[in-house]
Coordinates of C-alpha atoms in Angstrom, one line a residue:
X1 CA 5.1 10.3 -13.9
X2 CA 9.0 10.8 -13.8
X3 CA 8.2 13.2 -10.8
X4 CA 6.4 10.2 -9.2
X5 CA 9.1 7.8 -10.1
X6 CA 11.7 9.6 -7.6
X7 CA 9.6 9.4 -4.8
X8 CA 9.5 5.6 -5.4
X9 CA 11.8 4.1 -3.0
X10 CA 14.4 1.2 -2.5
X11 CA 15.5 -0.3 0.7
X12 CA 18.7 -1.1 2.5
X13 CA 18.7 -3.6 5.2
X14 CA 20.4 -2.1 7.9
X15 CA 21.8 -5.0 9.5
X16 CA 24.4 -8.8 8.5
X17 CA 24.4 -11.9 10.1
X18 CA 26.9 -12.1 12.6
X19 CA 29.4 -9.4 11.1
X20 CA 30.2 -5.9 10.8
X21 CA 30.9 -3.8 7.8
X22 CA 34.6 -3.1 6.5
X23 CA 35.5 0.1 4.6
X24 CA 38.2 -2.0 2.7
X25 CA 38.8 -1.3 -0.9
X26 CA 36.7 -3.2 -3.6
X27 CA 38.0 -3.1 -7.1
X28 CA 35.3 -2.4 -9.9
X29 CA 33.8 -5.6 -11.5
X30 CA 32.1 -4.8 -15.0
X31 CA 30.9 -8.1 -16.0
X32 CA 28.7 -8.0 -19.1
X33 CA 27.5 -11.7 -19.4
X34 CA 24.0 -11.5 -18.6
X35 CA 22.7 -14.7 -20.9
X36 CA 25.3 -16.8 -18.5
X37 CA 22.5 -16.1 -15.5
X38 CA 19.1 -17.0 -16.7
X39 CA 18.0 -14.1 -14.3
X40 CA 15.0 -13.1 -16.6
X41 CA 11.2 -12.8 -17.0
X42 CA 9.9 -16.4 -16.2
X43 CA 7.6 -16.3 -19.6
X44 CA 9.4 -14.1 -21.3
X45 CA 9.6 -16.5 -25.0
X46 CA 6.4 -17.9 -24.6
X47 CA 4.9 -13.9 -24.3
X48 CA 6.5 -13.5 -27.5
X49 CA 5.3 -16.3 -28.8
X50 CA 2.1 -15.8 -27.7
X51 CA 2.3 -11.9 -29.7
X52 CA 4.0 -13.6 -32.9
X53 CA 1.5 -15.8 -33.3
X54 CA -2.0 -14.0 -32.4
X55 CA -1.0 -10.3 -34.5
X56 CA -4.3 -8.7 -34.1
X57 CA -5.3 -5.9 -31.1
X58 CA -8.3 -6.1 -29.0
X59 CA -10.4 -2.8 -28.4
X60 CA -9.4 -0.5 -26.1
X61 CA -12.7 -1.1 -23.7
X62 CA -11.0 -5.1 -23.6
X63 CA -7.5 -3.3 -22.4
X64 CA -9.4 -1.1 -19.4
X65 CA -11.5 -4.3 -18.8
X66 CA -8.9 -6.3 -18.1
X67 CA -6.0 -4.0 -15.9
X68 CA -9.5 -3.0 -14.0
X69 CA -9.1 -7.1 -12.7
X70 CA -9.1 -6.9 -9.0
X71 CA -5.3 -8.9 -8.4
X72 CA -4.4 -6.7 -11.4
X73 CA -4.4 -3.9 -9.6
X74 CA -1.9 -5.3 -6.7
X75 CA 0.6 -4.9 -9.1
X76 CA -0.1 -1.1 -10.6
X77 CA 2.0 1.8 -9.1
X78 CA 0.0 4.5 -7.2
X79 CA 1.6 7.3 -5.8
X80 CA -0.8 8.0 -2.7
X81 CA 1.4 4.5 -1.7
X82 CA 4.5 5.9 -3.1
X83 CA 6.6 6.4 0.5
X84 CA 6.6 2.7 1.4
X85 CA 8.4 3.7 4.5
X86 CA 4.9 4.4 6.2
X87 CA 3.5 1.4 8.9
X88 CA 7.2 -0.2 8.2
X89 CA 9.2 -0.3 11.3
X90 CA 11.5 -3.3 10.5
X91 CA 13.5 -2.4 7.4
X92 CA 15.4 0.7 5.9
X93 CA 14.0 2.7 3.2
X94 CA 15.9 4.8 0.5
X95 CA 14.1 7.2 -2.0
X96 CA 14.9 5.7 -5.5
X97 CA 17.6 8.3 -6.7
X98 CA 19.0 7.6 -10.0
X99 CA 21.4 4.1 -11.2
X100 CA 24.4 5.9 -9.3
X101 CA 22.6 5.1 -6.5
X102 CA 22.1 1.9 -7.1
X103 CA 25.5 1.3 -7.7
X104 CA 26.7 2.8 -4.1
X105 CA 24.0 0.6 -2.5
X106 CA 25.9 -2.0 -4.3
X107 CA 29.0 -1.8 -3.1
X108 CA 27.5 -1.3 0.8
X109 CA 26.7 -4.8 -0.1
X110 CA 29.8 -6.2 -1.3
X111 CA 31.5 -4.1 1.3
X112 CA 29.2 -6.3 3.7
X113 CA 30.4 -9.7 2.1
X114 CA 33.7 -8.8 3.1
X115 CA 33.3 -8.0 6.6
X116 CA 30.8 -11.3 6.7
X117 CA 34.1 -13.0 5.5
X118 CA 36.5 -11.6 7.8
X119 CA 34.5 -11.9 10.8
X120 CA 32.6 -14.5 10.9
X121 CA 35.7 -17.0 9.1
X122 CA 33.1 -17.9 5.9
X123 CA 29.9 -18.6 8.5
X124 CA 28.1 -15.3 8.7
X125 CA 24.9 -14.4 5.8
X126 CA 25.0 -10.9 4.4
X127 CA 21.2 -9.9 4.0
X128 CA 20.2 -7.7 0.7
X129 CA 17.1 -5.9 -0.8
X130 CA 16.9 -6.5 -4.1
X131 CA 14.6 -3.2 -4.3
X132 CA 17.8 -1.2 -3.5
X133 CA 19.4 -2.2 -6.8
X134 CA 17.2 -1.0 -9.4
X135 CA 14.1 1.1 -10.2
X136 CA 11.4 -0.7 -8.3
X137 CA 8.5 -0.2 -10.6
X138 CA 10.2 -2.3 -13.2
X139 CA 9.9 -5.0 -10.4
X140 CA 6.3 -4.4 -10.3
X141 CA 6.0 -4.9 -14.4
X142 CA 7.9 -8.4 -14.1
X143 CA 5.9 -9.2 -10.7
X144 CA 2.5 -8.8 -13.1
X145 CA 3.8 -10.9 -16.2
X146 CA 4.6 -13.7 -13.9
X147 CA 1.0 -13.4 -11.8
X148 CA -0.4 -12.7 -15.3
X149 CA 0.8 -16.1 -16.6
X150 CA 0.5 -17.9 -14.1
X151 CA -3.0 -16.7 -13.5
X152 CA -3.4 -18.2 -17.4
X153 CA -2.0 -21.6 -16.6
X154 CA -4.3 -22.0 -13.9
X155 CA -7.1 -21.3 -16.1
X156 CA -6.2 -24.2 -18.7
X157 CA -6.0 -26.4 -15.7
X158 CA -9.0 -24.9 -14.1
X159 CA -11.0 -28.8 -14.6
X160 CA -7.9 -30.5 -14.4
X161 CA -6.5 -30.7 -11.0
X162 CA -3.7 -28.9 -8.6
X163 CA -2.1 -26.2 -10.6
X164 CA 1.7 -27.5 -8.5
X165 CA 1.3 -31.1 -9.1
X166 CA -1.0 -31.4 -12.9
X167 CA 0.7 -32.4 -16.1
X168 CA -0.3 -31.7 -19.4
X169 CA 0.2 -34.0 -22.1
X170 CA -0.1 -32.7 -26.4
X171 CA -3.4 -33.1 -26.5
X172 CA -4.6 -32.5 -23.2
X173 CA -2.5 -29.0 -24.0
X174 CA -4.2 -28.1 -28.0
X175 CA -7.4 -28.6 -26.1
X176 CA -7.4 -26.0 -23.5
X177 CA -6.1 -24.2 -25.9
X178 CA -9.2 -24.4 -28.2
X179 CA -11.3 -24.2 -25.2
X180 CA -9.9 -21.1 -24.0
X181 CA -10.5 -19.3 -27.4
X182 CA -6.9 -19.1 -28.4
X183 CA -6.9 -18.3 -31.6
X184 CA -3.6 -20.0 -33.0
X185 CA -3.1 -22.7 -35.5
X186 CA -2.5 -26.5 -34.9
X187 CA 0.9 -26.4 -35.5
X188 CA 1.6 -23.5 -33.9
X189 CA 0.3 -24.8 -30.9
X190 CA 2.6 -28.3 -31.5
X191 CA 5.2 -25.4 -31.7
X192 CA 4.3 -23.5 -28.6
X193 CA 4.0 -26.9 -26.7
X194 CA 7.7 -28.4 -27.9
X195 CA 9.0 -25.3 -26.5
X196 CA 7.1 -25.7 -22.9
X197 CA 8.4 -29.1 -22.8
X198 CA 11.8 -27.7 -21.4
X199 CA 12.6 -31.5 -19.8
X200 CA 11.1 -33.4 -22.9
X201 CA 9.4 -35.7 -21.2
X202 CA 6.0 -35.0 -23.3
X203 CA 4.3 -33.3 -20.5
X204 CA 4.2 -29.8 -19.7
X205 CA 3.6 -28.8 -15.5
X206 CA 3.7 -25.7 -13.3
X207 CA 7.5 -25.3 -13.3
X208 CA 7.8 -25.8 -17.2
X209 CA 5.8 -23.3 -17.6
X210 CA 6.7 -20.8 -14.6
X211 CA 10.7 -21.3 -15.4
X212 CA 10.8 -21.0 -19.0
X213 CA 13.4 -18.3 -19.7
X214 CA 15.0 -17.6 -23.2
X215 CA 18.6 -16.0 -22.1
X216 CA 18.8 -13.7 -25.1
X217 CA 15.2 -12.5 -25.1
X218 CA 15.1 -9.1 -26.4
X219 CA 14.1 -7.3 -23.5
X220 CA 12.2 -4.2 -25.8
X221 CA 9.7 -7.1 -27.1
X222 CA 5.9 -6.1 -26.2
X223 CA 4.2 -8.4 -23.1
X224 CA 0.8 -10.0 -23.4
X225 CA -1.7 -12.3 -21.8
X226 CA -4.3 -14.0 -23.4
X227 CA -8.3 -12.3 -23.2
X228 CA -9.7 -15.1 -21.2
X229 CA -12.7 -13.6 -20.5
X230 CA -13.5 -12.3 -23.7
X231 CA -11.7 -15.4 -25.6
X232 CA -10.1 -12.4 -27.8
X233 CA -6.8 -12.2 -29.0
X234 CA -3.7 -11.0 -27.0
X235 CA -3.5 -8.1 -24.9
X236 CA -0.8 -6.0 -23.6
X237 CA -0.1 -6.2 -20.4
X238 CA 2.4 -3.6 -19.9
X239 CA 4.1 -1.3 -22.4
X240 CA 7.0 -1.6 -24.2
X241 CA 10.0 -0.9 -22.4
X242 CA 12.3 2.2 -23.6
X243 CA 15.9 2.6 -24.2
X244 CA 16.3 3.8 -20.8
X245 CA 14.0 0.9 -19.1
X246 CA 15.4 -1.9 -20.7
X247 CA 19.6 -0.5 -19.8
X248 CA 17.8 0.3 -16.4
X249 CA 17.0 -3.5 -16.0
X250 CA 19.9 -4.6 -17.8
X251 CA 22.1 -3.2 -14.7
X252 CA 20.2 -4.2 -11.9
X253 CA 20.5 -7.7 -13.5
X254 CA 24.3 -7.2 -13.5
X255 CA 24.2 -5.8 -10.0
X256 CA 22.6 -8.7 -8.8
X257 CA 24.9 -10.9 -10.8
X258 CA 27.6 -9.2 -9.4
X259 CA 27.2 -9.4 -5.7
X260 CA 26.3 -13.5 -5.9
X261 CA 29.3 -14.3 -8.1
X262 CA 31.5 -12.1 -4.6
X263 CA 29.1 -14.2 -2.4
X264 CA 30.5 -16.9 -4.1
X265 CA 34.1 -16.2 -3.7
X266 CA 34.1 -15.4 -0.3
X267 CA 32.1 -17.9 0.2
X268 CA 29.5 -16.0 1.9
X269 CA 25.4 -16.9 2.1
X270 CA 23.4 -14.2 0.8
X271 CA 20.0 -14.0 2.1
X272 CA 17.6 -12.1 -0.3
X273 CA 15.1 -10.5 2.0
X274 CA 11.1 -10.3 1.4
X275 CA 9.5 -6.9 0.5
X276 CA 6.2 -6.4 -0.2
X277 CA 3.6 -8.5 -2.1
X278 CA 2.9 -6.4 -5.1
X279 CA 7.1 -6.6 -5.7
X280 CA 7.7 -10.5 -4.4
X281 CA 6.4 -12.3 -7.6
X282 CA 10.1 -10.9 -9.0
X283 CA 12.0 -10.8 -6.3
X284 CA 11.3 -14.4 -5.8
X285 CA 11.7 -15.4 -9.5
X286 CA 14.9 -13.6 -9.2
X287 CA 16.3 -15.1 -6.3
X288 CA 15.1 -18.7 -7.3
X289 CA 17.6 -17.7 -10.8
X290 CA 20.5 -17.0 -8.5
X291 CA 20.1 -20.1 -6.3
X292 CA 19.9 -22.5 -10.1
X293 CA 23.0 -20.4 -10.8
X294 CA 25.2 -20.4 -7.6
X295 CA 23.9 -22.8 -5.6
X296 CA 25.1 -26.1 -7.7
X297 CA 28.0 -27.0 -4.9
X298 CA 26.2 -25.3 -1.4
X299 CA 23.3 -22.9 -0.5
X300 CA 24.8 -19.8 -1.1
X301 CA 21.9 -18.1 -2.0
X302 CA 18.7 -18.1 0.4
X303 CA 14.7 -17.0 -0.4
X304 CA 13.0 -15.2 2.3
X305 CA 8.9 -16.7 2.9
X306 CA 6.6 -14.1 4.7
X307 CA 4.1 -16.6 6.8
X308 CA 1.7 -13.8 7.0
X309 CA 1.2 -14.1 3.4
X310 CA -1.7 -16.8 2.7
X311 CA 0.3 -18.1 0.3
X312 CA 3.6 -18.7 1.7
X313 CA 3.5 -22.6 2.5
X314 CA 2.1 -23.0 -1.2
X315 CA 5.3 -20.8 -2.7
X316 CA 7.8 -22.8 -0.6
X317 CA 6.9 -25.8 -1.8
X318 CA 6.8 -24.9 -5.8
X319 CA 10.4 -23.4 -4.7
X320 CA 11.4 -26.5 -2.9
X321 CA 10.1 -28.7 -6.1
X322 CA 12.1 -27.1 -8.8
X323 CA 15.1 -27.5 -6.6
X324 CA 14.2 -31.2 -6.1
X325 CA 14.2 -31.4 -10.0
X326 CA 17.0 -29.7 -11.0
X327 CA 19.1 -31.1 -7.9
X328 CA 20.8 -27.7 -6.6
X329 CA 20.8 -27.0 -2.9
X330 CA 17.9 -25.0 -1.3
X331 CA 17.8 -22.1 1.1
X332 CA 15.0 -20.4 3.1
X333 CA 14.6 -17.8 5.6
X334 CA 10.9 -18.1 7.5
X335 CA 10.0 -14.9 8.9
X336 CA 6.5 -13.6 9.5
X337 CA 6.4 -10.4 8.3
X338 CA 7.3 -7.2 8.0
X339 CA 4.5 -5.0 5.9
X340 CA 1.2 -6.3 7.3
X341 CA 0.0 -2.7 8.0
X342 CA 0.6 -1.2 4.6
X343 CA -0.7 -4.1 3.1
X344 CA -3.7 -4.4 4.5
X345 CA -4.8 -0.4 4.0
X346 CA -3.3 -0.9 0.0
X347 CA -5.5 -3.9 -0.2
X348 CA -8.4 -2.2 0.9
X349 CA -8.0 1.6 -0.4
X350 CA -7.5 0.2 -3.9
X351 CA -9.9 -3.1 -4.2
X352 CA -7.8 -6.5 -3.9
X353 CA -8.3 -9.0 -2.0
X354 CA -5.9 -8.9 1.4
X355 CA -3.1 -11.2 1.0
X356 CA -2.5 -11.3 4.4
X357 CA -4.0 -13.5 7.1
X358 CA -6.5 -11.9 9.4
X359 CA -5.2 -13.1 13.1
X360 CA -1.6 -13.6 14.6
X361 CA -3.0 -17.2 15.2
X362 CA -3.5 -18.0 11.3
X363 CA -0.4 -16.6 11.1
X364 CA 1.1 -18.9 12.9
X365 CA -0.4 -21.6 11.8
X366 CA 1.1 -20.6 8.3
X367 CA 4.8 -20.5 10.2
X368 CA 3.8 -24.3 11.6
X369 CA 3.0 -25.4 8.6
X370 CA 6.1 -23.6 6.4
X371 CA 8.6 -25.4 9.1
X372 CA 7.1 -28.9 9.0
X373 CA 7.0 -29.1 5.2
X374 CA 10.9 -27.8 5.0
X375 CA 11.4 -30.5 7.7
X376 CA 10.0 -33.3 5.8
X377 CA 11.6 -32.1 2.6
X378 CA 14.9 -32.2 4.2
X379 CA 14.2 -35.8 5.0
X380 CA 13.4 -36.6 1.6
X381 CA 16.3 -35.4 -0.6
X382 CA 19.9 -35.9 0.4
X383 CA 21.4 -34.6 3.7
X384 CA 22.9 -30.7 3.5
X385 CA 20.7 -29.8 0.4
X386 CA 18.0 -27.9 1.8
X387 CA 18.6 -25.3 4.7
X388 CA 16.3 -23.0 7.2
X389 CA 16.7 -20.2 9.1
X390 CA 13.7 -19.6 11.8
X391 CA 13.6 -16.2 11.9
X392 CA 11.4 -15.6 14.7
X393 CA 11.9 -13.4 17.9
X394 CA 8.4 -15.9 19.6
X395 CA 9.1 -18.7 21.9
X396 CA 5.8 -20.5 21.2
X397 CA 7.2 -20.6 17.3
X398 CA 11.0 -21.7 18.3
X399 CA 10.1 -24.7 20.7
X400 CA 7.8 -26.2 18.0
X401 CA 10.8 -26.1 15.6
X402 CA 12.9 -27.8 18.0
X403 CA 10.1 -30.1 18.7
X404 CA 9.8 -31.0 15.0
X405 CA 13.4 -31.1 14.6
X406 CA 13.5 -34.1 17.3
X407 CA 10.1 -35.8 15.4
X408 CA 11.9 -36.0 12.4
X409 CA 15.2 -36.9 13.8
X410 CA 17.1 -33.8 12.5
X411 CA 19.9 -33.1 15.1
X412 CA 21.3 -29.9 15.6
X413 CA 24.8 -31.4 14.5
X414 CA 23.3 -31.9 11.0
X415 CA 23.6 -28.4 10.4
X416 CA 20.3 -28.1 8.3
X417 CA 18.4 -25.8 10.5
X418 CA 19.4 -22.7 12.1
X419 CA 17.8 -19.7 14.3
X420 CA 18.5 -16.0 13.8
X421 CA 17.2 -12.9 16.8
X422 CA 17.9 -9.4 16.2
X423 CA 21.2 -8.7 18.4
X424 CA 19.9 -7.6 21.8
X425 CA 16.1 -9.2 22.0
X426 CA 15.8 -12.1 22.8
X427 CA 18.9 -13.4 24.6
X428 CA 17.0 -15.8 26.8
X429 CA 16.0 -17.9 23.6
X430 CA 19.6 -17.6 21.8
X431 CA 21.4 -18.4 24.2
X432 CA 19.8 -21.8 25.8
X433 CA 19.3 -22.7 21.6
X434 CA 23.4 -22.6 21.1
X435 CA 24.5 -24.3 24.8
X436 CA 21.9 -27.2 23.4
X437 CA 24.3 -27.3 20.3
X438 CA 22.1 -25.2 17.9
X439 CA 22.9 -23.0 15.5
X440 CA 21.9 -19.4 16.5
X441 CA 22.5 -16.4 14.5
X442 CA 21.9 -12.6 15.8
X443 CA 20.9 -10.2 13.2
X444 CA 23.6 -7.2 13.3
X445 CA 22.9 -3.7 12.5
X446 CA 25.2 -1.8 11.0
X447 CA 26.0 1.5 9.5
X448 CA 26.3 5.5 10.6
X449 CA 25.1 6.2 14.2
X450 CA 22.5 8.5 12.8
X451 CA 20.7 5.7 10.7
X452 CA 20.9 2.6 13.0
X453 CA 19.8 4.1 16.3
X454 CA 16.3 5.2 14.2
X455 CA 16.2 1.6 12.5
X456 CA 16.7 0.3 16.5
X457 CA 14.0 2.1 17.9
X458 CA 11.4 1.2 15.3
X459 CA 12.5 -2.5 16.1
X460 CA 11.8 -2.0 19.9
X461 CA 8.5 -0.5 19.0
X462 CA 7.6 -3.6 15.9
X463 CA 8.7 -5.6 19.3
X464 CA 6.7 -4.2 21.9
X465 CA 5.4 -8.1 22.6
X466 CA 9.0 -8.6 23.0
X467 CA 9.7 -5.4 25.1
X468 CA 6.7 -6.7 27.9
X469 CA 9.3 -9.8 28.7
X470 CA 12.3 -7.6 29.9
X471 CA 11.1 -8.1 33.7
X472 CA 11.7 -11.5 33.4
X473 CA 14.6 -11.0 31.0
X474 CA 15.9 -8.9 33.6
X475 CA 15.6 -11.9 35.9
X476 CA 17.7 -14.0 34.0
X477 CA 20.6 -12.2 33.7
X478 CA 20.7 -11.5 37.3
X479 CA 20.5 -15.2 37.7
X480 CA 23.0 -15.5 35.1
X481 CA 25.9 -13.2 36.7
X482 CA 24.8 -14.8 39.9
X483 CA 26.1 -18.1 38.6
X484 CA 29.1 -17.1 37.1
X485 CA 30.5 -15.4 40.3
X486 CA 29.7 -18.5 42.4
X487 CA 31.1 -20.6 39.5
X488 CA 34.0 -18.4 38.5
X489 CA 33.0 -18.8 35.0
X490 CA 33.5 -14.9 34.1
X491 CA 33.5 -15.4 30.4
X492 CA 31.6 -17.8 28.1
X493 CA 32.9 -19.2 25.2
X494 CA 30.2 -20.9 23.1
X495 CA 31.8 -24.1 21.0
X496 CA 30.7 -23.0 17.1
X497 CA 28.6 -25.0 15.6
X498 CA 26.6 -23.0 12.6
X499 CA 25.0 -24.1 9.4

């Protein structure tokens, strides 16, 4: 397995929002406070609860049963998938190589914030893999708590209602439990339940139970899900972290923490890219901590939502609620995705159900459908607390932002929603967006010759669609100089006007 492990990689994005990197000097920042960002697993003290109370093991035949569950098995390491670099054309990959590693990939990121700062005079976003700070397979284990949990609330609520928008009172909550099978005294499960209740309103919902976080949680402590098939006792669901796992998680915590408290005081927006499925239940979790954190006064930290994933409107708008409650400001990047290939053959090589949609059209759809509800969410709360970023390189998807933009009467001077092309594709949509007063990012590559020219070419090839409009781009331009030289307008010079 340890053989296996290296050949696990982390990935690097290769290119900043509107900014190139700086080689300047960076002094060392060895910050040890990791209660003061609740950064941790989701269900982390009601797991331990859940083993305190129910003491007893289940037989070995209930353990295979249960990791043999079909969405289980998303979130289990193989090594025939171990080079995620294969059908990925749209992001860097790095081999996992050790926490020294991590560390440099760390300061390539704060070393990005700086030249975000200095060029782009506090405007530009710095993009980061989360992935590329830490062993990823100990982003798997947290992704299959929280699906694991969450998989368990929805099976208490199973003849309730909507998992996002149910409440559970006391009693409604000591029931399912009885019904369930689990085996737990009354007054532990008044215990259980006073602990849930993290607003102490008598009611327990999706986001008490998917945000619960105990800061000082000992991160060596077992994790278990109820048998709910069996209506057995607990049972692990992964095994107890070592020495060397839990200081491994302990520093991609603090790397993390690092690089959003520099965000922060350069007052840079850090945009936590999307990875692949089996990893996003943690990356998200994660990235959702940093924005309850750092996002109190301005978006500083943005989520990335994959609309090929057939759950991406319905994870956007748990996201969007617990910001709602806990009143800090929201940011999203909508792309559509980057991984659709290797997803699809790991779905179907190892026996889950594809969590992608089947046609570019539903796909779409998803991207419609993500952009109207951030739209009518901005509406909702106060201006400048949510923001969006339409990633999107398709003019089909751009013009119906726009569109909705002008149905819900969000002007481009509100500074809500914003549009980001990789730098050199698509001109002819960036550059009509920004005369018309829009915001309009370009997505910059950077880093040695050798590695962005390779990362360019697989873009070109992910945007062959893109690459079958360069006659008429070719057009336009032509146009273009034409109209300077009769105008004698020989340099443009946008007004800025960015989120």
């Amino acid at each position: 397995m340890r053989i296996w492990d290296r050949r696990f990689q982390a990935s690097i994005p290769m290119w900043i929002l509107l900014s190139q990197t700086t080689k300047r000097p960076i002094e060392a920042r060895q910050r040890q406070n990791y209660a003061e960002l609740s950064l941790f697993f989701s269900c982390a003290l009601l797991i331990f609860l859940l083993i305190t109370i129910s003491r007893s093991c289940v037989p070995a035949k209930t353990t295979d049963s249960y990791r043999k569950d079909p969405e289980r098995k998303r979130f289990h390491a193989y090594e025939e998938f171990g080079d995620r670099r294969e059908g990925v054309v749209s992001s860097r990959t790095y081999f996992y190589e050790g926490e020294e590693q991590c560390d440099k990939n760390m300061k390539i990121f704060l070393d990005s914030i700086d030249g975000v700062s200095s060029a782009t005079d506090k405007t530009g976003f710095c993009a980061i893999k989360l992935t590329a700070l830490g062993r990823p397979q100990l982003l798997l284990q947290l992704s299959e708590v929280l699906m694991s949990m969450r998989g368990f609330f929805d099976k208490m609520l199973s003849s309730v209602g909507d998992l996002a928008v149910t409440k559970l009172r006391e009693e409604q909550f000591l029931q399912a439990l009885e019904t369930l099978g689990i085996r737990i005294s009354r007054d532990d499960s008044r215990m259980w339940f006073s602990i849930l209740d993290i607003t102490k309103d008598g009611e327990v919902d999706f986001l008490d139970w998917d945000n619960l976080l105990d800061d000082h949680f000992n991160l060596t402590k077992l994790f278990a899900v109820p048998e709910i098939k069996t209506k057995g006792p607990v049972t692990k669901l992964v095994s107890t972290l070592s020495k060397e796992q839990e200081q491994e998680m302990k520093n991609m915590l603090h790397r993390i923490n690092t690089i959003a408290e520099y965000a922060r005081e350069k007052d840079v927006r850090v945009m936590v890219d999307a990875e692949q499925t089996y990893f996003q239940p943690a990356i998200s979790r994660l990235t959702m901590e940093m924005m309850r954190k750092f996002n109190k006064e301005k978006a500083i930290i943005f989520n990335t939502y994959q609309c090929y994933m057939k759950q991406a409107n319905y994870n956007m708008k748990v996201d969007l609620d617990l910001s709602m409650r806990e009143d800090f400001y929201f940011g999203a990047k909508l792309v559509r995705g980057a991984y659709m290939e290797q997803e699809r053959e790991r779905a179907k090589k190892i026996g889950y159900e594809d969590p992608i949609h089947p046609t570019f059209e539903a796909t779409t759809a998803m991207y419609f459908r993500c952009v109207e509800e951030a739209m009518k969410r901005i509406k909702q709360r106060e201006p400048g607390k949510i923001a969006i970023m339409i990633a999107s390189h398709n003019e089909e998807t751009v013009r119906y932002a726009v569109e909705k933009m002008k149905e819900y009467n969000i002007l481009p001077s509100d500074r809500v929603i914003c549009f980001g092309q990789l730098l050199g594709m698509c001109d002819q949509i960036s550059f009509p967006l920004g005369q018309a007063g829009y915001s309009v990012y370009k997505y910059v590559p950077y880093g040695p010759v050798e590695e962005v020219l390779p990362y360019l070419s697989r873009r070109a090839i992910e945007n062959r669609g893109v690459l079958k409009k360069v006659k008429k781009e070719k057009k336009l331009l032509v146009a273009e100089i034409r109209r300077r030289i009769k105008a004698g307008d020989w340099f443009y010079k946008p007004t800025p006007n960015t989120v």
